[in-house]
Coordinates of C-alpha atoms and ligand atoms in Angstrom, one line a residue:
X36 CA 9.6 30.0 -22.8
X37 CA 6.0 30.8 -21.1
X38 CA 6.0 32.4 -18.0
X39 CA 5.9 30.4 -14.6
X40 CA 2.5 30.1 -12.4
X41 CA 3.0 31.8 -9.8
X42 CA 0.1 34.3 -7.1
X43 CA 1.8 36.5 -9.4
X44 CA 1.1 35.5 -12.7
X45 CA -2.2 33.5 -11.5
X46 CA -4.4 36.2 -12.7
X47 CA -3.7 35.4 -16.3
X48 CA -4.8 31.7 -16.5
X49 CA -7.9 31.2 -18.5
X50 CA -11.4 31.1 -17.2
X51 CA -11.7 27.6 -17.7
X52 CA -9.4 26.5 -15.6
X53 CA -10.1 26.4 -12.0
X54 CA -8.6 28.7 -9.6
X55 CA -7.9 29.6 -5.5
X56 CA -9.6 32.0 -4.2
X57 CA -8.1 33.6 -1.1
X58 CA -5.7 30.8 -0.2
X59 CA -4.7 29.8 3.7
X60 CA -1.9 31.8 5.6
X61 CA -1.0 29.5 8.2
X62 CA -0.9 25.8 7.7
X63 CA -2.2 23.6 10.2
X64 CA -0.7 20.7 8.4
X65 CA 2.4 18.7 7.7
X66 CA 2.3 16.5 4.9
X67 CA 5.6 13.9 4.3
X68 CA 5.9 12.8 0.8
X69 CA 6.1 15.2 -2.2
X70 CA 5.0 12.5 -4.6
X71 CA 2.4 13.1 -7.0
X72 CA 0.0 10.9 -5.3
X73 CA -0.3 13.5 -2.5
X74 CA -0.9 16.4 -4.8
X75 CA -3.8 14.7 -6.6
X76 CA -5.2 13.7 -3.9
X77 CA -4.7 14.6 0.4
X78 CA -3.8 18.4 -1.3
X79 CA -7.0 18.3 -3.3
X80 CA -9.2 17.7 -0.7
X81 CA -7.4 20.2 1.8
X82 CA -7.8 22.7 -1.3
X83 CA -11.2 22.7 0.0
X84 CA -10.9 23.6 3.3
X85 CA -9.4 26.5 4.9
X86 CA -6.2 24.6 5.9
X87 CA -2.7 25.0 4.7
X88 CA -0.5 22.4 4.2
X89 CA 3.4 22.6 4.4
X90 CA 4.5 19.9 2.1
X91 CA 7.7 17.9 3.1
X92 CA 10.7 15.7 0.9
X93 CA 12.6 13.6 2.8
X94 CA 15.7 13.3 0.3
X95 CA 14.7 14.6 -3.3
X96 CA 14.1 18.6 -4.0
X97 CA 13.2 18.6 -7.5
X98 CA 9.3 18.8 -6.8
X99 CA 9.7 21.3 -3.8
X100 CA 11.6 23.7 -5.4
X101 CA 9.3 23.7 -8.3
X102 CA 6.5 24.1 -5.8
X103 CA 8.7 26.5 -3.8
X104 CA 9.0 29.0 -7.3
X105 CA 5.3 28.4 -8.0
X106 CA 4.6 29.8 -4.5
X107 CA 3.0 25.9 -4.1
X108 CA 0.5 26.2 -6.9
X109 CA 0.3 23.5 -9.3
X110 CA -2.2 22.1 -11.7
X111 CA -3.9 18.7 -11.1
X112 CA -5.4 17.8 -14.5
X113 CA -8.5 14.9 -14.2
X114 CA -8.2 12.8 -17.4
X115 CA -11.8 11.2 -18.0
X116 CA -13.1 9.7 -21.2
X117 CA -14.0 13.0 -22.5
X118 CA -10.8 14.7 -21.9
X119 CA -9.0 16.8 -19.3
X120 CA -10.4 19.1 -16.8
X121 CA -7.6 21.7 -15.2
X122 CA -7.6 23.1 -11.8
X123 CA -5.1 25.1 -9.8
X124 CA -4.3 23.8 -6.2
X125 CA -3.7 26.6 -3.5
X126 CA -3.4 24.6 -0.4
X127 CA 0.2 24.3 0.2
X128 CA 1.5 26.7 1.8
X129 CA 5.3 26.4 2.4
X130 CA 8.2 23.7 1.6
X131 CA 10.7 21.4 3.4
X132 CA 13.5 19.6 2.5
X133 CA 13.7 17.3 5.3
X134 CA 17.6 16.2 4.4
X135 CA 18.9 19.5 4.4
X136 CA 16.3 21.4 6.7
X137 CA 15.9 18.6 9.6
X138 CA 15.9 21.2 12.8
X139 CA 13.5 23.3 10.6
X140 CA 10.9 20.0 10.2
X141 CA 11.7 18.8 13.6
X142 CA 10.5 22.5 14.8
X143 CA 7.1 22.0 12.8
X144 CA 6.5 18.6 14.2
X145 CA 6.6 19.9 17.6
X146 CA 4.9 23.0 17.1
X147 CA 1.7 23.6 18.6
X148 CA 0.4 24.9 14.9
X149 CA 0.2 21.7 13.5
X150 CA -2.2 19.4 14.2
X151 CA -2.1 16.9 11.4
X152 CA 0.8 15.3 9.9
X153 CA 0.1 13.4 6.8
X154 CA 2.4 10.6 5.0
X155 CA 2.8 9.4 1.7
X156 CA 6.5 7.9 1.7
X157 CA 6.0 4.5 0.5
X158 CA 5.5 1.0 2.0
X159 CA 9.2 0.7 2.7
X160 CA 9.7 3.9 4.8
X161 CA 8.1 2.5 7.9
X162 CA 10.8 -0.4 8.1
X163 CA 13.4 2.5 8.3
X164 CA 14.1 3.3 11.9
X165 CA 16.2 6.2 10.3
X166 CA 14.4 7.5 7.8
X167 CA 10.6 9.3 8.6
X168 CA 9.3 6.8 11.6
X169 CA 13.0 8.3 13.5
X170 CA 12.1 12.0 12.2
X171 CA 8.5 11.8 14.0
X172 CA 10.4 10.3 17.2
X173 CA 12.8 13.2 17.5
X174 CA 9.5 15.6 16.3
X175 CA 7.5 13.8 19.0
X176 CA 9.8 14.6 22.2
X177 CA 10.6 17.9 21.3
X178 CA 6.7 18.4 21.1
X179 CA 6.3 16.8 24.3
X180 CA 9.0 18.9 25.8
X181 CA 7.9 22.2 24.7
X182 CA 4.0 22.1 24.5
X183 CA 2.5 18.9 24.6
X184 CA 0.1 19.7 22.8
X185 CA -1.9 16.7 20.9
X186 CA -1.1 15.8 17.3
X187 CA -2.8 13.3 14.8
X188 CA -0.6 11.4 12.7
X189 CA -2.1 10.4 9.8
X190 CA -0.8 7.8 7.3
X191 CA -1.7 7.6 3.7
X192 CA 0.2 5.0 2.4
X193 CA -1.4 1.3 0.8
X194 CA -0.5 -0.6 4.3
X195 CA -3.4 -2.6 6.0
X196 CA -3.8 -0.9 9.2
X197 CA -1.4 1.6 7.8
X198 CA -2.2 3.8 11.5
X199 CA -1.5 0.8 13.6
X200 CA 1.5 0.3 11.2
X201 CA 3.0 4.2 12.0
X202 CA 2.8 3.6 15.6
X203 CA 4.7 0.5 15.6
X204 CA 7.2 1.9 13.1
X205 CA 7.7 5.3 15.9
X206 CA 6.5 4.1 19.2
X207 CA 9.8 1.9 19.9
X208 CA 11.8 4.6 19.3
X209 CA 10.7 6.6 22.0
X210 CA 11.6 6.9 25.4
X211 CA 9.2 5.9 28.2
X212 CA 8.2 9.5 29.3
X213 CA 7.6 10.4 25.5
X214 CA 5.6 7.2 25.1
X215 CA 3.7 7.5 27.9
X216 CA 2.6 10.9 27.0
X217 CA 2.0 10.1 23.7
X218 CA -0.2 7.4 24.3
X219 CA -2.5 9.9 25.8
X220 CA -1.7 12.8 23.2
X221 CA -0.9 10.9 19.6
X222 CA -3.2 10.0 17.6
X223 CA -2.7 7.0 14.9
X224 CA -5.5 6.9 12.3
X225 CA -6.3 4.4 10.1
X226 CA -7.1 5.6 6.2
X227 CA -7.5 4.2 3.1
X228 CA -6.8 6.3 0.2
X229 CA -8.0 5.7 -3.4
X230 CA -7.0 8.0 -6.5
X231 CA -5.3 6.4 -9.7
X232 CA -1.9 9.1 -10.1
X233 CA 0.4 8.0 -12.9
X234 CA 4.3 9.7 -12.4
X235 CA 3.8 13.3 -14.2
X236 CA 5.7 12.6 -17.9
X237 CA 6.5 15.2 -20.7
X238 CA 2.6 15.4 -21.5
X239 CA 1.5 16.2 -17.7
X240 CA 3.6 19.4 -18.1
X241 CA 2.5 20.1 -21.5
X242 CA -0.8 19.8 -21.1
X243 CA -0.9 22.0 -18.1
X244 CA 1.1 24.8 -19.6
X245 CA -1.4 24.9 -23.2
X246 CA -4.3 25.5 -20.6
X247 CA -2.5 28.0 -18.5
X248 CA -0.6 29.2 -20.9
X249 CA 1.8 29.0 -17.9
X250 CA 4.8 26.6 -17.2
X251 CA 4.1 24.1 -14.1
X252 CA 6.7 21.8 -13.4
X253 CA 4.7 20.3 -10.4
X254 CA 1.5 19.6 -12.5
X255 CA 0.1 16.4 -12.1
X256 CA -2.5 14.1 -13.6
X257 CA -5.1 11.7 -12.1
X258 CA -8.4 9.8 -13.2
X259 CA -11.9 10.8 -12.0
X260 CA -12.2 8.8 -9.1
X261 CA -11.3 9.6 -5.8
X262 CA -12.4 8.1 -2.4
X263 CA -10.6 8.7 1.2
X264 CA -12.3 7.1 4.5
X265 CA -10.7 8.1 7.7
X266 CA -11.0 6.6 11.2
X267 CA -12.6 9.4 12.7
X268 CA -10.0 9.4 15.7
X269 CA -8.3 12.6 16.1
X270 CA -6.2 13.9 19.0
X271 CA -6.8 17.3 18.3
X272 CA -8.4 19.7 15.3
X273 CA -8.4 18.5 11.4
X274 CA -9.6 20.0 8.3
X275 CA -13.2 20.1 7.2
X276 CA -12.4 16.9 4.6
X277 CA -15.2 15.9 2.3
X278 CA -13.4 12.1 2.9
X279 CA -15.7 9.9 4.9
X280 CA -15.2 9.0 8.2
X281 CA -16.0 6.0 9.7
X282 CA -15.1 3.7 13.0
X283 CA -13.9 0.6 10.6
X284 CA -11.5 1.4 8.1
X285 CA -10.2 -1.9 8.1
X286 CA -12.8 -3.6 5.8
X287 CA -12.5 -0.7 3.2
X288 CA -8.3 -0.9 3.2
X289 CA -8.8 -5.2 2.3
X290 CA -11.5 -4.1 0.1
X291 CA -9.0 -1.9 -1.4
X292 CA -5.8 -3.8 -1.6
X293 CA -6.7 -7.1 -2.3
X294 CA -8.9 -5.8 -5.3
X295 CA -8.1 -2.9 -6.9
X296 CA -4.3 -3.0 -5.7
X297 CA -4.0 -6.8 -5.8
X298 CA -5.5 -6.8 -9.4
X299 CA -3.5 -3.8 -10.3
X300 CA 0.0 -5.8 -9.2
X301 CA -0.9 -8.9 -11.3
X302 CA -1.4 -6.8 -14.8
X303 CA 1.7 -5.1 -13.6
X304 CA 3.6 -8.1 -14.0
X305 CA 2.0 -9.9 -16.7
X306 CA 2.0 -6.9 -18.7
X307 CA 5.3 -6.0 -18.2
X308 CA 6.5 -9.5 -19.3
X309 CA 4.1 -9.4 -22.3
X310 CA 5.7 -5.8 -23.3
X311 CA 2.8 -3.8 -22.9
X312 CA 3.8 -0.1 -21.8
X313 CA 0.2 0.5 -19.6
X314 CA -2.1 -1.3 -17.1
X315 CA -5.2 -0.2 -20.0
X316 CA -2.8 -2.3 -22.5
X317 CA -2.2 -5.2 -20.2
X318 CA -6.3 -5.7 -19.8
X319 CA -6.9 -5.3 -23.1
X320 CA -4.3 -8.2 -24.1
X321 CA -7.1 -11.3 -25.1
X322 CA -7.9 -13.2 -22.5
X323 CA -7.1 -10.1 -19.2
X324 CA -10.3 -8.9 -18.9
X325 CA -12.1 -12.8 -18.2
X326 CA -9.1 -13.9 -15.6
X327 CA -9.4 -10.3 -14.0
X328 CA -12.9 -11.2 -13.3
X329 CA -12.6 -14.7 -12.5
X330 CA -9.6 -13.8 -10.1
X331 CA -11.6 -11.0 -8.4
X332 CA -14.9 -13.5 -8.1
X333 CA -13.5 -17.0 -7.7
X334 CA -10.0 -15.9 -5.3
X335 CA -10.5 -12.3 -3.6
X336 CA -14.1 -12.1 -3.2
X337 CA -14.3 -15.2 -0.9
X338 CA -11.2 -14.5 0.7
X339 CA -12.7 -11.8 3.2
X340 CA -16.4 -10.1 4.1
X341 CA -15.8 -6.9 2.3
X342 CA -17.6 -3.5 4.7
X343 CA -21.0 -2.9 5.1
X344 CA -23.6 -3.3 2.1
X345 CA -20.7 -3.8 -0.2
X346 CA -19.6 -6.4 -3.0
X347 CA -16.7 -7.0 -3.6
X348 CA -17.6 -8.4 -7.4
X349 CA -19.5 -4.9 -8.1
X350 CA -16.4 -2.9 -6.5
X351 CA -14.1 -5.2 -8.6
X352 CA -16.2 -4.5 -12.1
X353 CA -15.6 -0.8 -11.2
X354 CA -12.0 -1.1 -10.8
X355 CA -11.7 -2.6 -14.0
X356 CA -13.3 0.1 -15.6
X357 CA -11.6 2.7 -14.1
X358 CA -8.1 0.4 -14.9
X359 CA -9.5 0.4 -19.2
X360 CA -9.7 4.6 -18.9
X361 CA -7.7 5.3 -21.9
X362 CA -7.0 8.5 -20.8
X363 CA -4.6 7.4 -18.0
X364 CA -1.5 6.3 -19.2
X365 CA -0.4 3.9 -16.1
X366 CA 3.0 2.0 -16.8
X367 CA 3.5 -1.3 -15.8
X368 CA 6.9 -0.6 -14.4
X369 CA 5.8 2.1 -12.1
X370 CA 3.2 -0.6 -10.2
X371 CA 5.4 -3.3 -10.6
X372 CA 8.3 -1.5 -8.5
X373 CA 8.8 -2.7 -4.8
X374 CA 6.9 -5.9 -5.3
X375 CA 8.4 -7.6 -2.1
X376 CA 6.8 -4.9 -0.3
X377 CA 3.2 -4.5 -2.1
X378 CA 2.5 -8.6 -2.5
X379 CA 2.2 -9.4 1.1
X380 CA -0.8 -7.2 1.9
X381 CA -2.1 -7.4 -2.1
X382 CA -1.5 -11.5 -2.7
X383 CA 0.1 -13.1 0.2
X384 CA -2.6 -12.3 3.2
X385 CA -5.9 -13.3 0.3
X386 CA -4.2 -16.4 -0.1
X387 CA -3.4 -17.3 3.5
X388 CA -7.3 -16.4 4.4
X389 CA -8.5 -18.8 1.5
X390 CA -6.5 -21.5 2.7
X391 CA -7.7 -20.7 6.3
X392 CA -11.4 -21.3 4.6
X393 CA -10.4 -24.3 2.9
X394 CA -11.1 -22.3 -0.6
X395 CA -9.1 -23.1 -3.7
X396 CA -5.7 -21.3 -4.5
X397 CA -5.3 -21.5 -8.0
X398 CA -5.7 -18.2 -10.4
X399 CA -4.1 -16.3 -7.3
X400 CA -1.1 -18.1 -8.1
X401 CA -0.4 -16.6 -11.5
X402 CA 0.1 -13.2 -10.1
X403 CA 3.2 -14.6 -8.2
X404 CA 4.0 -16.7 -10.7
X405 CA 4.5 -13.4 -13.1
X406 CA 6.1 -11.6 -10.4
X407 CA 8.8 -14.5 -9.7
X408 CA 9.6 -14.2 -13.7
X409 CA 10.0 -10.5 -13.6
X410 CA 12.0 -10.4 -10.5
X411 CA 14.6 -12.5 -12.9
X412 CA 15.1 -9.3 -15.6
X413 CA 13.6 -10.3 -18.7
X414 CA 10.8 -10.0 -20.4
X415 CA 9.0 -12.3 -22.4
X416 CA 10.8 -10.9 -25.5
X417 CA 14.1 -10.9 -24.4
X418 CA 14.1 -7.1 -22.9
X419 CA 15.4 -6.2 -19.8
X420 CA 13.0 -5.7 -16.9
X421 CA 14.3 -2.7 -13.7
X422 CA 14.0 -4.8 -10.7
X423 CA 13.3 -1.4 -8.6
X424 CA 12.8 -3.6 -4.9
X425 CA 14.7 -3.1 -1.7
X426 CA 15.1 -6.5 -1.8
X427 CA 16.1 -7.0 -5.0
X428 CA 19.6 -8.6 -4.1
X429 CA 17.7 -11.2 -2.0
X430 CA 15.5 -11.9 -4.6
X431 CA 18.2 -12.1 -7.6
X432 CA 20.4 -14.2 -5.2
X433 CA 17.5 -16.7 -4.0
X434 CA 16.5 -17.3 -8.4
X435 CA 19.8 -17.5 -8.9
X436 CA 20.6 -20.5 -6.5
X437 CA 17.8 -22.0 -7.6
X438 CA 18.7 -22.8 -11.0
X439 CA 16.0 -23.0 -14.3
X440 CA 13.5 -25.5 -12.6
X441 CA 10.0 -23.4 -12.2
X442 CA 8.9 -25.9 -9.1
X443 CA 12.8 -24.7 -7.6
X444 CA 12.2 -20.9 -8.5
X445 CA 9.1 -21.0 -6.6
X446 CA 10.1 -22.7 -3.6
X447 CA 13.2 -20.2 -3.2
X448 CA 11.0 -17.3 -3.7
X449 CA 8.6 -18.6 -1.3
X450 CA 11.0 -19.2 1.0
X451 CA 12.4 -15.5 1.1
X452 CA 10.1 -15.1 5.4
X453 CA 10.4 -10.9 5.2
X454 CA 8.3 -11.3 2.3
X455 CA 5.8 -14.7 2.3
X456 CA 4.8 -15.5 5.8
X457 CA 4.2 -18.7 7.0
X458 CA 1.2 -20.6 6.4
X459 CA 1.3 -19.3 3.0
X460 CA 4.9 -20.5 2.2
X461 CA 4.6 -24.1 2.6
X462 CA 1.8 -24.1 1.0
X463 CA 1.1 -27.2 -1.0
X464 CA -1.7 -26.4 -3.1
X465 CA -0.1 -22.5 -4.1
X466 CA 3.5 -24.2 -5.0
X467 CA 1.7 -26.4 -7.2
X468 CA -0.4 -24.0 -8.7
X469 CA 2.7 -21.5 -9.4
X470 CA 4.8 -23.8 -10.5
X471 CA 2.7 -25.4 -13.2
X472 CA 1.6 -21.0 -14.1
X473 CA 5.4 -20.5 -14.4
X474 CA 6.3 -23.4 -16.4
X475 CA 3.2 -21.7 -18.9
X476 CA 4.9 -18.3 -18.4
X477 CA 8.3 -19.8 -19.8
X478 CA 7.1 -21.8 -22.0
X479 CA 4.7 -19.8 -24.2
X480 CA 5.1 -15.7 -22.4
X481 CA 2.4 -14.0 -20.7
X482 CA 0.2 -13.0 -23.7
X483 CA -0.3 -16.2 -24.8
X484 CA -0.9 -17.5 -21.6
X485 CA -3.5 -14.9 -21.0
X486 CA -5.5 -15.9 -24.4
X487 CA -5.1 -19.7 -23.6
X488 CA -7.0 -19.3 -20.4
Ligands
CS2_1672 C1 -0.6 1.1 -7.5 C2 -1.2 2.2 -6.6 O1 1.6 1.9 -7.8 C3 0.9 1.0 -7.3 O2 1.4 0.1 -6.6 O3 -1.2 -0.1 -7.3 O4 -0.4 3.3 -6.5 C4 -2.6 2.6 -7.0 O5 -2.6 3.3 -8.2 C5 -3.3 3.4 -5.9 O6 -3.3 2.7 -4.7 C6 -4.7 3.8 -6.4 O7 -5.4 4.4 -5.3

């Protein structure tokens, strides 16, 4: 057994690995979310500023107590084509285990030391009165009570208008003094946040304890690439961030979602019913590549005026690249989980804006089409398929009332109004299209499919 990184043991990790130098005392942050997203990416960039960050999980304490023994140093490892490149993150400072420590988070919330508070909990978390949005409530009027001093609440999550989307998700559950204050006090920026972070596996940890010739059980692993552009509206103080920030986020989260995270939930699901292990697997299947680019040029491009002196063909080329980086080993399953949740901002809100512009709906339709075969278990070859969705009894009832027909399964899923808003749901020309993809899907599988396109 090798020895665990620790500011102890630190000293002894190679000179090729990159390490803190003196690292912050006090952390001026709270960051919700101990996913490995977070650590590859917000913790990065804070890495490089003086601030600390306090890093909280809601329910699970397996990554905090590793963090917690590694006095919050971990190893984020960039996979590019020619390999890894190691480095050592210092930024966070101290833990939280927001189930078991709630005073103790509430406290932080309100204190007058924090001034940020970052999330990464998912799409789903923000329909959960109980969960976070009900922990920044209580945080918000005990803040108001003792201190008032501002706070900037700051969500990193793939939502469009994701800081529009906290404050509607908190602001009802406050009462009127506490809203009124914090409409003056609380800030709600917008980001979008861009960094490719498969789940850590067996190989994440290995690979990060033959460099350091330590153990790290909070290592992590990203690709290259990383982008961050803020809405540069903040209550109060924020770190130095070498993110950009801008006044209009908006046209960089589409850009995002409907692109790379739209393109990214379509290979989910047709790889996972072809039985292809990664997103690089699913794109190289025959025939991925071509309707990745036709979908991005012919459906998402025209379906919105992407920001500023951008294409969205030339970002969409780049995304596919980045998706074919061998070294990132990105399963299928892992995107394809919480579909009901993803698809209205990746699928459903493209295809309600080309039917708005009277484009055609036609390749966008195979995405939902694969997504309403996984949602029934199977895969092409006969294997089971983890329907990992909050809604997933919903979605198993709805395909199971509707019987075998494709043009039946279609209609029921459609019909499912937390998940496909109206105009898209009655739309003629999408049914259509779906059905006739899903009829294809069942006939012949994904792969061939694919190559017959
Ligand atoms: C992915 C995203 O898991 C998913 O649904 O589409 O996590 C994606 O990898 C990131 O948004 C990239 O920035």
């Amino acid at each position: 057994m090798k020895p665990v990184l620790s500011q102890k043991t630190l000293g002894s990790v190679p000179g090729t690995v990159r390490v803190p130098g003196t690292r912050p005392t006090r952390p001026g942050m709270l960051h919700i979310g101990a996913g490995a997203f977070h650590r590859a990416h917000q913790a990065v960039y804070t890495d490089d500023t003086d601030w600390g960050i306090t890093i909280a999980a809601p329910r699970s304490r397996e990554v905090i107590d590793a963090l917690a023994a590694q006095d919050g140093l971990y190893t984020v490892a960039t996979l590019g084509p020619d390999g890894a490149d190691l480095r050592v993150v210092g930024a966070i400072v101290d833990t939280l285990h927001i189930a078991t420590e709630t005073e103790r988070a509430l406290d932080l919330i309100a204190s007058e030391d924090t001034h940020v508070v970052t999330l990464t909990i998912t799409e789903k978390a923000y329909r959960d009165p109980e969960g976070v949005p009900g922990l920044l409530a209580r945080g918000l009027a005990r803040r108001a009570e003792r201190s008032g001093a501002p706070l900037t609440i700051l969500c990193c999550d793939n939502l469009p208008d994701n800081g529009e989307t906290t404050r509607d998700a908190v602001e009802p559950l406050l009462d009127d003094a506490v809203r009124a204050w914090a409409a003056e006090h609380v800030a709600f920026p917008s980001s979008m946040v861009d960094r490719i972070v498969p789940a850590s596996t067996r190989a994440t940890y290995d690979r990060a304890a033959e460099a350091l010739g330590l153990a790290d059980a909070a290592a992590v692993e990203a690709e290259p690439f990383t982008q961050w552009v803020i809405e540069d509206r903040f209550a109060g103080p924020r770190p130095d961030w070498n993110a950009t920030f801008t006044d209009d986020v908006a046209g960089w989260e589409r850009l995002k979602l409907r692109t790379l995270n739209g393109v990214h939930s379509t290979f989910a699901y047709l790889g996972a019913l072809a039985g292809v292990e990664t997103i690089s697997e699913a794109l190289a299947l025959p025939g991925a590549r071509g309707f990745a680019e036709r979908l991005i040029a012919e459906q998402i491009a025209p379906s919105f005026t992407p920001p500023d002196g951008r294409s969205t063909v030339a970002y969409g080329q780049e995304v596919l690249e980045r998706f074919a980086n061998p070294g990132i080993r990105h399963r299928c399953i892992q995107i394809a989980m919480d579909g009901s949740q993803k698809l209205p901002q990746r699928l459903f809100a493209t295809i309600a804006d080309l039917a708005a512009a009277g484009e055609r709906i036609d390749h966008i339709a195979l995405p939902l089409a694969a997504w309403i075969r996984f949602c029934a278990g199977r895969a092409d070859d006969g294997a089971e398929l983890p329907l990992d969705d909050p809604l997933a009894p919903v979605l198993r009832e709805s395909l199971a009332a509707a019987g075998e027909r494709p043009a039946a399964r279609v209609e029921a899923i459609l019909g499912i109004r937390q998940v496909v808003p109206e105009p898209v749901a009655s739309n003629r020309e999408l049914r259509l299209a779906a059905t006739a993809w899903l009829s294809d899907l069942d006939r012949h599988g994904a792969a061939v499919t694919l190559e017959h396109l």
